[in-house]
Amino acid sequence: MEAATRPVFWHIEHSWFMYVLMVPSLAIFCYGLYRRYKFWRLGRPVARFDRPWERLRRVLVHVLGHGRFLRESIAGLMHGLIFWSMLLLFIGTVVVAIDTDLRIPIMRGWFYLIYQSLVLDVVGALGMVGLGIALVRRYVLRVPRLQHNREGKAPDPSDWVTLLSLFLLFVQGFALEAIRIAANPQPWDALSVVGYALAVPLRGLSQEGLIAAYQFFWWFHTVTVFGWIAYLPWSKMAHFFTSLLDVYFSDLRPPGEGTLQPIDFEKAERLGVSAITDLTWKDLLDLDACTACGRCQDVCPAYAAGQPLSPKNLILDLRDYVHAHAPALLAGKATVEELPPLVGGAIKEETLWACTTCRACMEECPVFIEHVPKIVEMRRHLVMEQASAPETLQEALKSLEDRAHPYKGATASRTDWCEGLEVPLASEVGGEIEVLYWVGCTAAFDPRNQKVARALAQLLHHAGVKFAILGPEEACCGDPARRMGNEFLYDMIARQNIEILRQYRPKRIVTACPHCQNALGNEYRQFGADFEVVHHTQLLKELVESGRLKVEAGSLGKVTFHDPCYLGRWQGEYEAPRDLLARAGADRVEMERSRSRSFCCGAGGAHAWMEETGGGPRVNQIRAREAAATGAQAIATACPFCMQMMEDGVKTTAGEEGPRVLDVAELLLQAMEETGPHTRQAQAAR
Amino acid sequence: MDPATKRPVQGSAKLVMDSYAEYALEVAIQLKEKHPGSKVVAICVGDKPTDDVLRRAYALTADEAVRVWDPAWADLDSQAVAHILARTIQKLGGADLVLTGREAGDIERGVVGPTLAEELGCACATIVARVEAVEGGTAVVRREVDGGYALVSTRLPAVLTITNDETNVPRLPKVKDLMMAARKPITTLGAADLDLDPARLASPLELVDLYIPVQEGQCEIIEGDDGPAKAAALARRLHELKLV
Ligand code: SF4
Ligand code: SF4
C-alpha cells in the first residue's frame, strides 16, 4: 500500500499544452475579477478593515461553517454539499499540483488512498447530489423565490450554466476515473468507490479503446475546465470570491450603531445616494456578492403584501445599473450627472418607500448583504435633495418640525396619559433620578398606547421604583425622521434630546418603545451620547427577578408573543418579554415565524404614517392571521406601533372574535391584579 | 391661555408660520417658478423670534425676507397690521401681487388682506384657491364660493387672500435650502423707517374675552338583546337628546 498512487498524465502526450491553455484562461479570469474590483473602487470609503480576527471568525462560521445558510435546512444542505465538495476537490487538485509540478511526492500511500481516492469520490458524489437538489428546486419544483421575477429584464443565463457546467465537470471527473480503473486495475481501486463501480461495465472493452476514450475525455475535461475558469468572474459564480469578501467585510457593529450613518452636514456636498459614486465600496461589493438566492425576498413583509419591493430585485437592479454604467464612468466618458437616473429611474421611488426597515432581509442573507442602509440612503436623497416624499409622510415630517411629534392634529398634551397617577416630572424632582421613563410620542398621544403607559407606571409604582418623566420637555426621539430619510431633522432632534437628557443625568432610561430605545441607546452613540436605555420588559424582568415586583401566575390563557423588529432583530432582545409572560402564567405558544425570523407588523421605517398600496392583504393582516392561527386568546407585544398594527390587523381579519392585543406590561399587571396584594390599589388607580 | 391677559401662552411651543400664509407662500413660489425674473419677498410683522418664520420662507425659496417691528407695538390688531404692511410694501417699492392667507389660522378674522388692499388703493380678491394666469397687467384667479368656484380677472397690482387647495399644499424644503436659509440676511424695519399714521395704529376694537369652552364627556352604554334592538334603543336615546 505504501506505493499506492496514480499516474497523473496517464497516457497523455504533450501535456505541456495544458499549461499553454491555462495562460489565457487565467488571464481572462484575472481580468474579470480586476474589472469588478475597479467597479468597487468607484465607491466612497468606509472603514471595514478593523478587527481582522473577528472578521475571519465570521468567515469561518458563515462561509466554511455555513452558519446562515443552515437557517434553512434543505437549501442550506444543498449549498453545503456543493460548497464543501468543491472545496475538498479543490484541495485534491492542489495536492496533484504539488505532487506533479513541484515534484514533492505527497500523493502517495495512505494519504492517497484515504483522501484522494475514498474521500474525494464520496464528496464528489455528494456534490452531485447537491447539484441535483439545486436543479430540481429551481427547474422542477420551481421554488418561487428562485424564479426570475424582474419585469423587463432577461433572466441571468448563468443561473443554469452554473449548475449544469458544474454537474458536467463532476461527471467528467468520474468518467475519467472509471476509464482509468477499467484499463489499469490496481489492488486498491475499490476505495475509489464511485469510479470503481462505474468501471465495472467498462471492463470488457479493449485496452486501446479505453485509452483512446481516456485521452479524448482528458483533453475535453481540460478544455472545459479552463473555459469554465475563464467564465467564472463573468457569471454568478463570481460569488465564490465576492461572497467570501462580502462576509469578511460585513458590518461587525450592532445594528443600531452600524446600519445608518450620520452625515456631516457642514462638509457633505451630496446628501444620500443618487449615483454609483455615492455608494460605498462595500455597497458595490454587496451587489456583486448577491447570488439571487431569494431568501431575502421570502422574508420581506413588503413583498409578501404585494408591494413593489423585493430586496433581491433591488440588489439585482442596482447591480445591473452599476454594470451598465460603471465602465463609462471609469473610462471618463460620462459623469454621474450624465447617466440615466438611479433613484426614480433604475430604482423606483415606490420601491424605496415600501420598505419597513424590518431587517429581516439582512438577517437572512447568507452573504451579509446590507439592504436597509442602501434603501435609507436613497430615501435621504429623495427627501433631502429632492424634497420628495409621500404626502402622509410630509405631514408627519412637518408635524415633527413644528410640534416635535409626528402626529398631525393630536391635541393631547404629553402628560394627559398619566392623569390621576402620581408621575413626577424630572424638572420637579430634585437629586438623582433612578429611572427616567421616556414615554415616547405614540404612548403619549395614542389612546390605546396611553393605557400601556399607565400599566407600566403602575408596575413601577408597585416595585417602588423612583421614576420621573420629561413631560413637556420630551420630544420625538427622531426615529421616524431618520427612517424617512430626513437625516437633517433627525440630527437636530437627536442633538437637542441629548442635551436635555444630559441635564438630568438619569442613571437609566426606560421606555416601552423599541424605536425610542434604539434611538436613545444605540443611535445617539454616533453623537457621543452614552445613555443606558432599557426596554420596559428588560427592566420589569429585572424587578421581578430581584423580588421588587411580586408576580404570581395568573390565568392569562394561551398567549402568543409577536417580536417587534426593533426589539428583536435590531437589538437582539427575544427572551425578556417571553420570560415575563411565563412568570405571569401565560400558556405561551409561538407563531410560525418568531424571534429573529419574526414577521414585521408593517409599521417600521415610518410606515406608521403611510398608507399601504399593495392591494392584497396588508402586512399587519398577514401577521394577525398568523397569530390567530396559533389559537391564542391574546397576542402580546412590546411596541406601540406593533400594538396599533396588530389591533388593526385583528379587527380587519377576525373582527370581535379575534384575539386581544395587549402589551406584556398589561398582561403582567393583569396577572398581578388577579393574584397579588396590589389588587385594590391598582383598581383605585384606574 | 392666560386668563388675565386673555392671550394664548406660547410655552415651549415653537413659533411656526400660519397655515394659510403657508398656502399663500406656496402660490407665490409657484408663480415665481412660472415667471422667471419675478421675485418673492416675505414680510412679517413681529418681534425677533418671528425670524424663524421668515427663515422658513427662505428655506422654501423666497428671495428676500423683511421683518417689521417696533417695541412700542405690543398689541397690534389686524387693521394696524394692514397699515404697517402697506407702508412697508410702499417703502420697498411696491409689488404686482400681494398674497396673504385668507385669515389667521388662530384668530380667524380675515381682515388684513382687504384692509391692506384698501390701504394700497388696489383691487382685492378674497378666498382665492388658484391663480390661473398672470399676464399683461391682469391676473385671473379662481375664488372659492359656496358650492363652487368663480373665475375672476383683476387688474394688477392686487391683493389676493389665499385659501387651501390641492394645488398649493406647501412643499417640503430641501435640506440645502434649509441650511442656506439660516445664513441669509433678514432686513429689519422699525416704526422710524415707515411713514406711519399713529391714528391707524390705535385699535378701535377691544378683545373682551377669549376662552376655550369646557368640554365634558359622558359615556352611556346602550343595552339591547341583539343588533336591531340596540340600534332602536340608540335611535330613541339620540332623539331624546335632540341630537337627531
Ligand atoms: S428591511 Fe424588511 S421590508 Fe425592507 S427590504 Fe428588508 S425585509 Fe423588506
Ligand atoms: S441579497 Fe442575499 S438573500 Fe437576497 S438574493 Fe442576494 S444573496 Fe440572496
Short mmCIF file of N, CA and C in Angstrom, two decimals, chain A residues 58-178:
data_model
loop_
_atom_site.label_atom_id
_atom_site.label_comp_id
_atom_site.label_asym_id
_atom_site.label_seq_id
_atom_site.Cartn_x
_atom_site.Cartn_y
_atom_site.Cartn_z
N ARG A 58 -15.96 35.27 11.43
CA ARG A 58 -17.24 35.32 10.75
C ARG A 58 -17.18 34.50 9.45
N VAL A 59 -16.05 34.62 8.76
CA VAL A 59 -15.90 33.85 7.52
C VAL A 59 -15.92 32.36 7.84
N LEU A 60 -15.22 31.98 8.91
CA LEU A 60 -15.19 30.55 9.27
C LEU A 60 -16.59 30.05 9.59
N VAL A 61 -17.31 30.82 10.41
CA VAL A 61 -18.63 30.37 10.84
C VAL A 61 -19.62 30.37 9.69
N HIS A 62 -19.61 31.46 8.91
CA HIS A 62 -20.71 31.61 7.95
C HIS A 62 -20.38 31.19 6.53
N VAL A 63 -19.08 31.09 6.21
CA VAL A 63 -18.75 30.57 4.88
C VAL A 63 -18.38 29.10 5.02
N LEU A 64 -17.32 28.84 5.78
CA LEU A 64 -16.90 27.46 5.95
C LEU A 64 -17.97 26.65 6.69
N GLY A 65 -18.51 27.25 7.75
CA GLY A 65 -19.49 26.54 8.56
C GLY A 65 -20.91 26.69 8.08
N HIS A 66 -21.12 27.56 7.10
CA HIS A 66 -22.46 27.76 6.53
C HIS A 66 -23.51 28.19 7.55
N GLY A 67 -23.08 28.93 8.58
CA GLY A 67 -23.99 29.33 9.66
C GLY A 67 -25.33 29.83 9.17
N ARG A 68 -25.32 30.90 8.40
CA ARG A 68 -26.58 31.49 7.96
C ARG A 68 -27.34 30.60 6.98
N PHE A 69 -26.56 29.89 6.13
CA PHE A 69 -27.22 29.05 5.12
C PHE A 69 -28.16 28.07 5.79
N LEU A 70 -27.69 27.53 6.94
CA LEU A 70 -28.42 26.43 7.54
C LEU A 70 -29.66 26.88 8.30
N ARG A 71 -29.93 28.22 8.27
CA ARG A 71 -31.22 28.66 8.82
C ARG A 71 -32.33 27.99 8.04
N GLU A 72 -32.01 27.56 6.83
CA GLU A 72 -32.99 26.81 6.05
C GLU A 72 -32.37 25.48 5.72
N SER A 73 -32.95 24.40 6.25
CA SER A 73 -32.22 23.13 6.21
C SER A 73 -31.99 22.60 4.79
N ILE A 74 -33.04 22.52 3.98
CA ILE A 74 -32.86 21.90 2.67
C ILE A 74 -31.93 22.75 1.79
N ALA A 75 -32.26 24.03 1.69
CA ALA A 75 -31.45 24.90 0.84
C ALA A 75 -30.03 24.98 1.40
N GLY A 76 -29.91 25.01 2.71
CA GLY A 76 -28.59 25.11 3.34
C GLY A 76 -27.77 23.87 3.04
N LEU A 77 -28.40 22.71 3.17
CA LEU A 77 -27.71 21.45 2.92
C LEU A 77 -27.31 21.37 1.46
N MET A 78 -28.23 21.75 0.59
CA MET A 78 -27.97 21.73 -0.85
C MET A 78 -26.68 22.51 -1.14
N HIS A 79 -26.64 23.74 -0.63
CA HIS A 79 -25.48 24.57 -0.91
C HIS A 79 -24.24 24.02 -0.23
N GLY A 80 -24.43 23.51 0.99
CA GLY A 80 -23.32 22.97 1.74
C GLY A 80 -22.67 21.82 0.98
N LEU A 81 -23.48 20.92 0.44
CA LEU A 81 -22.93 19.77 -0.28
C LEU A 81 -22.08 20.23 -1.46
N ILE A 82 -22.61 21.19 -2.21
CA ILE A 82 -21.84 21.67 -3.37
C ILE A 82 -20.56 22.37 -2.90
N PHE A 83 -20.74 23.24 -1.90
CA PHE A 83 -19.61 24.04 -1.44
C PHE A 83 -18.50 23.17 -0.86
N TRP A 84 -18.88 22.31 0.10
CA TRP A 84 -17.83 21.52 0.75
C TRP A 84 -17.18 20.56 -0.23
N SER A 85 -17.96 19.98 -1.14
CA SER A 85 -17.34 19.04 -2.08
C SER A 85 -16.38 19.79 -2.99
N MET A 86 -16.79 20.98 -3.45
CA MET A 86 -15.89 21.71 -4.34
C MET A 86 -14.63 22.12 -3.61
N LEU A 87 -14.79 22.48 -2.33
CA LEU A 87 -13.62 22.88 -1.55
C LEU A 87 -12.65 21.72 -1.42
N LEU A 88 -13.18 20.53 -1.06
CA LEU A 88 -12.30 19.38 -0.88
C LEU A 88 -11.69 18.95 -2.21
N LEU A 89 -12.48 19.04 -3.28
CA LEU A 89 -11.95 18.67 -4.59
C LEU A 89 -10.85 19.64 -5.02
N PHE A 90 -11.05 20.91 -4.65
CA PHE A 90 -10.04 21.90 -4.99
C PHE A 90 -8.74 21.56 -4.25
N ILE A 91 -8.87 21.18 -2.98
CA ILE A 91 -7.68 20.80 -2.22
C ILE A 91 -7.02 19.60 -2.90
N GLY A 92 -7.85 18.65 -3.38
CA GLY A 92 -7.32 17.49 -4.10
C GLY A 92 -6.51 17.93 -5.32
N THR A 93 -7.00 18.92 -6.03
CA THR A 93 -6.30 19.40 -7.22
C THR A 93 -4.97 20.05 -6.84
N VAL A 94 -5.01 20.78 -5.71
CA VAL A 94 -3.77 21.42 -5.25
C VAL A 94 -2.75 20.34 -4.90
N VAL A 95 -3.23 19.27 -4.28
CA VAL A 95 -2.32 18.17 -3.92
C VAL A 95 -1.67 17.62 -5.19
N VAL A 96 -2.47 17.43 -6.25
CA VAL A 96 -1.93 16.92 -7.51
C VAL A 96 -0.86 17.87 -8.04
N ALA A 97 -1.17 19.17 -7.97
CA ALA A 97 -0.23 20.16 -8.50
C ALA A 97 1.08 20.13 -7.71
N ILE A 98 0.98 19.99 -6.40
CA ILE A 98 2.19 19.96 -5.58
C ILE A 98 3.02 18.72 -5.94
N ASP A 99 2.31 17.62 -6.08
CA ASP A 99 2.99 16.36 -6.38
C ASP A 99 3.65 16.40 -7.76
N THR A 100 2.90 16.89 -8.76
CA THR A 100 3.38 16.83 -10.14
C THR A 100 4.28 18.00 -10.51
N ASP A 101 3.81 19.21 -10.22
CA ASP A 101 4.52 20.38 -10.70
C ASP A 101 5.68 20.75 -9.79
N LEU A 102 5.46 20.62 -8.48
CA LEU A 102 6.55 20.96 -7.56
C LEU A 102 7.40 19.72 -7.26
N ARG A 103 6.95 18.60 -7.74
CA ARG A 103 7.65 17.32 -7.54
C ARG A 103 7.89 17.02 -6.07
N ILE A 104 6.92 17.33 -5.25
CA ILE A 104 7.00 16.94 -3.83
C ILE A 104 6.04 15.77 -3.70
N PRO A 105 6.53 14.58 -3.51
CA PRO A 105 5.66 13.40 -3.58
C PRO A 105 4.74 13.28 -2.37
N ILE A 106 3.58 13.93 -2.43
CA ILE A 106 2.66 13.81 -1.29
C ILE A 106 1.45 12.95 -1.65
N MET A 107 1.23 12.74 -2.96
CA MET A 107 0.05 11.98 -3.35
C MET A 107 0.40 10.49 -3.33
N ARG A 108 0.76 10.01 -2.16
CA ARG A 108 1.24 8.63 -2.04
C ARG A 108 0.59 7.94 -0.86
N GLY A 109 0.64 6.62 -0.87
CA GLY A 109 0.35 5.81 0.31
C GLY A 109 -1.04 6.04 0.88
N TRP A 110 -1.10 6.02 2.20
CA TRP A 110 -2.40 6.11 2.87
C TRP A 110 -3.11 7.41 2.57
N PHE A 111 -2.34 8.48 2.45
CA PHE A 111 -3.00 9.77 2.17
C PHE A 111 -3.70 9.69 0.81
N TYR A 112 -2.99 9.07 -0.15
CA TYR A 112 -3.62 8.93 -1.45
C TYR A 112 -4.88 8.07 -1.35
N LEU A 113 -4.75 6.98 -0.62
CA LEU A 113 -5.88 6.05 -0.56
C LEU A 113 -7.09 6.65 0.15
N ILE A 114 -6.84 7.26 1.30
CA ILE A 114 -7.96 7.76 2.09
C ILE A 114 -8.51 9.05 1.49
N TYR A 115 -7.62 10.04 1.27
CA TYR A 115 -8.14 11.34 0.82
C TYR A 115 -8.41 11.37 -0.68
N GLN A 116 -7.35 11.15 -1.46
CA GLN A 116 -7.51 11.33 -2.91
C GLN A 116 -8.47 10.29 -3.51
N SER A 117 -8.56 9.12 -2.92
CA SER A 117 -9.43 8.11 -3.51
C SER A 117 -10.79 8.08 -2.85
N LEU A 118 -10.79 7.69 -1.56
CA LEU A 118 -12.09 7.48 -0.89
C LEU A 118 -12.84 8.79 -0.67
N VAL A 119 -12.20 9.74 0.05
CA VAL A 119 -12.90 10.97 0.43
C VAL A 119 -13.37 11.73 -0.81
N LEU A 120 -12.48 11.92 -1.76
CA LEU A 120 -12.88 12.72 -2.92
C LEU A 120 -13.98 12.05 -3.74
N ASP A 121 -13.96 10.73 -3.79
CA ASP A 121 -15.04 10.05 -4.51
C ASP A 121 -16.38 10.26 -3.81
N VAL A 122 -16.34 10.14 -2.47
CA VAL A 122 -17.59 10.30 -1.72
C VAL A 122 -18.09 11.74 -1.82
N VAL A 123 -17.20 12.72 -1.61
CA VAL A 123 -17.69 14.10 -1.65
C VAL A 123 -18.09 14.48 -3.07
N GLY A 124 -17.43 13.90 -4.06
CA GLY A 124 -17.83 14.17 -5.44
C GLY A 124 -19.27 13.74 -5.65
N ALA A 125 -19.57 12.55 -5.15
CA ALA A 125 -20.95 12.05 -5.29
C ALA A 125 -21.91 12.95 -4.54
N LEU A 126 -21.53 13.36 -3.32
CA LEU A 126 -22.40 14.23 -2.52
C LEU A 126 -22.60 15.58 -3.21
N GLY A 127 -21.53 16.08 -3.81
CA GLY A 127 -21.62 17.34 -4.55
C GLY A 127 -22.65 17.23 -5.66
N MET A 128 -22.64 16.07 -6.33
CA MET A 128 -23.61 15.90 -7.41
C MET A 128 -25.03 15.82 -6.87
N VAL A 129 -25.15 15.23 -5.67
CA VAL A 129 -26.48 15.21 -5.03
C VAL A 129 -26.92 16.65 -4.79
N GLY A 130 -26.01 17.47 -4.27
CA GLY A 130 -26.32 18.88 -4.02
C GLY A 130 -26.75 19.58 -5.29
N LEU A 131 -25.98 19.35 -6.36
CA LEU A 131 -26.33 20.00 -7.64
C LEU A 131 -27.68 19.50 -8.14
N GLY A 132 -27.92 18.22 -7.91
CA GLY A 132 -29.22 17.66 -8.31
C GLY A 132 -30.35 18.35 -7.57
N ILE A 133 -30.17 18.51 -6.25
CA ILE A 133 -31.22 19.18 -5.46
C ILE A 133 -31.44 20.59 -6.00
N ALA A 134 -30.33 21.26 -6.29
CA ALA A 134 -30.43 22.65 -6.77
C ALA A 134 -31.22 22.69 -8.09
N LEU A 135 -30.88 21.78 -8.99
CA LEU A 135 -31.57 21.77 -10.28
C LEU A 135 -33.06 21.47 -10.11
N VAL A 136 -33.35 20.50 -9.24
CA VAL A 136 -34.76 20.14 -9.02
C VAL A 136 -35.52 21.30 -8.40
N ARG A 137 -34.91 21.94 -7.39
CA ARG A 137 -35.60 23.06 -6.74
C ARG A 137 -35.87 24.19 -7.73
N ARG A 138 -34.88 24.46 -8.59
CA ARG A 138 -35.03 25.60 -9.47
C ARG A 138 -35.92 25.30 -10.67
N TYR A 139 -35.76 24.08 -11.25
CA TYR A 139 -36.45 23.84 -12.52
C TYR A 139 -37.59 22.83 -12.45
N VAL A 140 -37.67 22.04 -11.37
CA VAL A 140 -38.77 21.08 -11.28
C VAL A 140 -39.80 21.57 -10.27
N LEU A 141 -39.34 21.78 -9.04
CA LEU A 141 -40.27 22.29 -8.02
C LEU A 141 -40.57 23.76 -8.26
N ARG A 142 -39.70 24.41 -8.96
CA ARG A 142 -39.84 25.84 -9.26
C ARG A 142 -40.13 26.66 -8.00
N VAL A 143 -39.26 26.50 -7.00
CA VAL A 143 -39.37 27.27 -5.76
C VAL A 143 -39.48 28.75 -6.12
N PRO A 144 -40.55 29.41 -5.68
CA PRO A 144 -40.84 30.76 -6.18
C PRO A 144 -39.68 31.75 -6.03
N ARG A 145 -39.02 31.73 -4.88
CA ARG A 145 -38.01 32.77 -4.66
C ARG A 145 -36.83 32.66 -5.61
N LEU A 146 -36.66 31.45 -6.24
CA LEU A 146 -35.54 31.28 -7.16
C LEU A 146 -35.90 31.70 -8.57
N GLN A 147 -37.18 31.98 -8.79
CA GLN A 147 -37.60 32.28 -10.16
C GLN A 147 -37.31 33.73 -10.51
N HIS A 148 -37.04 33.90 -11.77
CA HIS A 148 -36.80 35.23 -12.29
C HIS A 148 -38.10 36.02 -12.23
N ASN A 149 -38.10 37.17 -11.58
CA ASN A 149 -39.36 37.93 -11.48
C ASN A 149 -39.10 39.42 -11.64
N ARG A 150 -38.20 39.75 -12.55
CA ARG A 150 -37.95 41.17 -12.79
C ARG A 150 -38.53 41.55 -14.13
N GLU A 151 -39.53 42.38 -14.06
CA GLU A 151 -40.19 42.79 -15.30
C GLU A 151 -39.22 43.52 -16.22
N GLY A 152 -39.28 43.16 -17.48
CA GLY A 152 -38.47 43.87 -18.47
C GLY A 152 -37.00 43.52 -18.44
N LYS A 153 -36.62 42.55 -17.61
CA LYS A 153 -35.21 42.15 -17.57
C LYS A 153 -35.10 40.69 -17.97
N ALA A 154 -34.02 40.36 -18.69
CA ALA A 154 -33.83 38.97 -19.09
C ALA A 154 -33.29 38.18 -17.91
N PRO A 155 -33.68 36.89 -17.82
CA PRO A 155 -33.11 36.07 -16.74
C PRO A 155 -31.62 35.90 -16.94
N ASP A 156 -30.91 35.67 -15.85
CA ASP A 156 -29.46 35.53 -15.92
C ASP A 156 -29.12 34.13 -16.43
N PRO A 157 -28.48 34.00 -17.61
CA PRO A 157 -28.20 32.66 -18.13
C PRO A 157 -27.26 31.88 -17.21
N SER A 158 -26.46 32.61 -16.41
CA SER A 158 -25.51 31.86 -15.60
C SER A 158 -26.20 31.10 -14.48
N ASP A 159 -27.50 31.33 -14.27
CA ASP A 159 -28.25 30.53 -13.29
C ASP A 159 -28.16 29.06 -13.68
N TRP A 160 -28.50 28.76 -14.93
CA TRP A 160 -28.46 27.34 -15.34
C TRP A 160 -27.09 26.91 -15.82
N VAL A 161 -26.34 27.84 -16.41
CA VAL A 161 -25.00 27.46 -16.86
C VAL A 161 -24.16 27.00 -15.67
N THR A 162 -24.29 27.72 -14.55
CA THR A 162 -23.52 27.37 -13.37
C THR A 162 -23.79 25.93 -12.94
N LEU A 163 -25.07 25.64 -12.74
CA LEU A 163 -25.41 24.32 -12.22
C LEU A 163 -25.05 23.22 -13.21
N LEU A 164 -25.37 23.47 -14.47
CA LEU A 164 -25.14 22.44 -15.47
C LEU A 164 -23.65 22.22 -15.70
N SER A 165 -22.90 23.31 -15.76
CA SER A 165 -21.47 23.16 -16.04
C SER A 165 -20.79 22.43 -14.87
N LEU A 166 -21.18 22.76 -13.66
CA LEU A 166 -20.59 22.06 -12.52
C LEU A 166 -20.94 20.58 -12.57
N PHE A 167 -22.18 20.31 -12.89
CA PHE A 167 -22.63 18.93 -12.94
C PHE A 167 -21.79 18.16 -13.97
N LEU A 168 -21.60 18.76 -15.12
CA LEU A 168 -20.82 18.10 -16.18
C LEU A 168 -19.37 17.89 -15.77
N LEU A 169 -18.80 18.88 -15.09
CA LEU A 169 -17.40 18.73 -14.66
C LEU A 169 -17.26 17.54 -13.71
N PHE A 170 -18.25 17.42 -12.81
CA PHE A 170 -18.22 16.28 -11.88
C PHE A 170 -18.33 14.97 -12.65
N VAL A 171 -19.26 14.93 -13.62
CA VAL A 171 -19.46 13.71 -14.41
C VAL A 171 -18.16 13.34 -15.13
N GLN A 172 -17.52 14.35 -15.74
CA GLN A 172 -16.27 14.09 -16.47
C GLN A 172 -15.21 13.51 -15.56
N GLY A 173 -15.12 14.05 -14.35
CA GLY A 173 -14.12 13.57 -13.40
C GLY A 173 -14.32 12.09 -13.11
N PHE A 174 -15.59 11.74 -12.83
CA PHE A 174 -15.86 10.34 -12.53
C PHE A 174 -15.63 9.46 -13.76
N ALA A 175 -15.98 9.96 -14.94
CA ALA A 175 -15.82 9.16 -16.16
C ALA A 175 -14.33 8.85 -16.37
N LEU A 176 -13.50 9.85 -16.19
CA LEU A 176 -12.05 9.64 -16.38
C LEU A 176 -11.53 8.60 -15.39
N GLU A 177 -12.00 8.74 -14.16
CA GLU A 177 -11.53 7.81 -13.14
C GLU A 177 -11.96 6.38 -13.48
N ALA A 178 -13.21 6.25 -13.92
CA ALA A 178 -13.73 4.91 -14.23
C ALA A 178 -12.94 4.28 -15.37
#
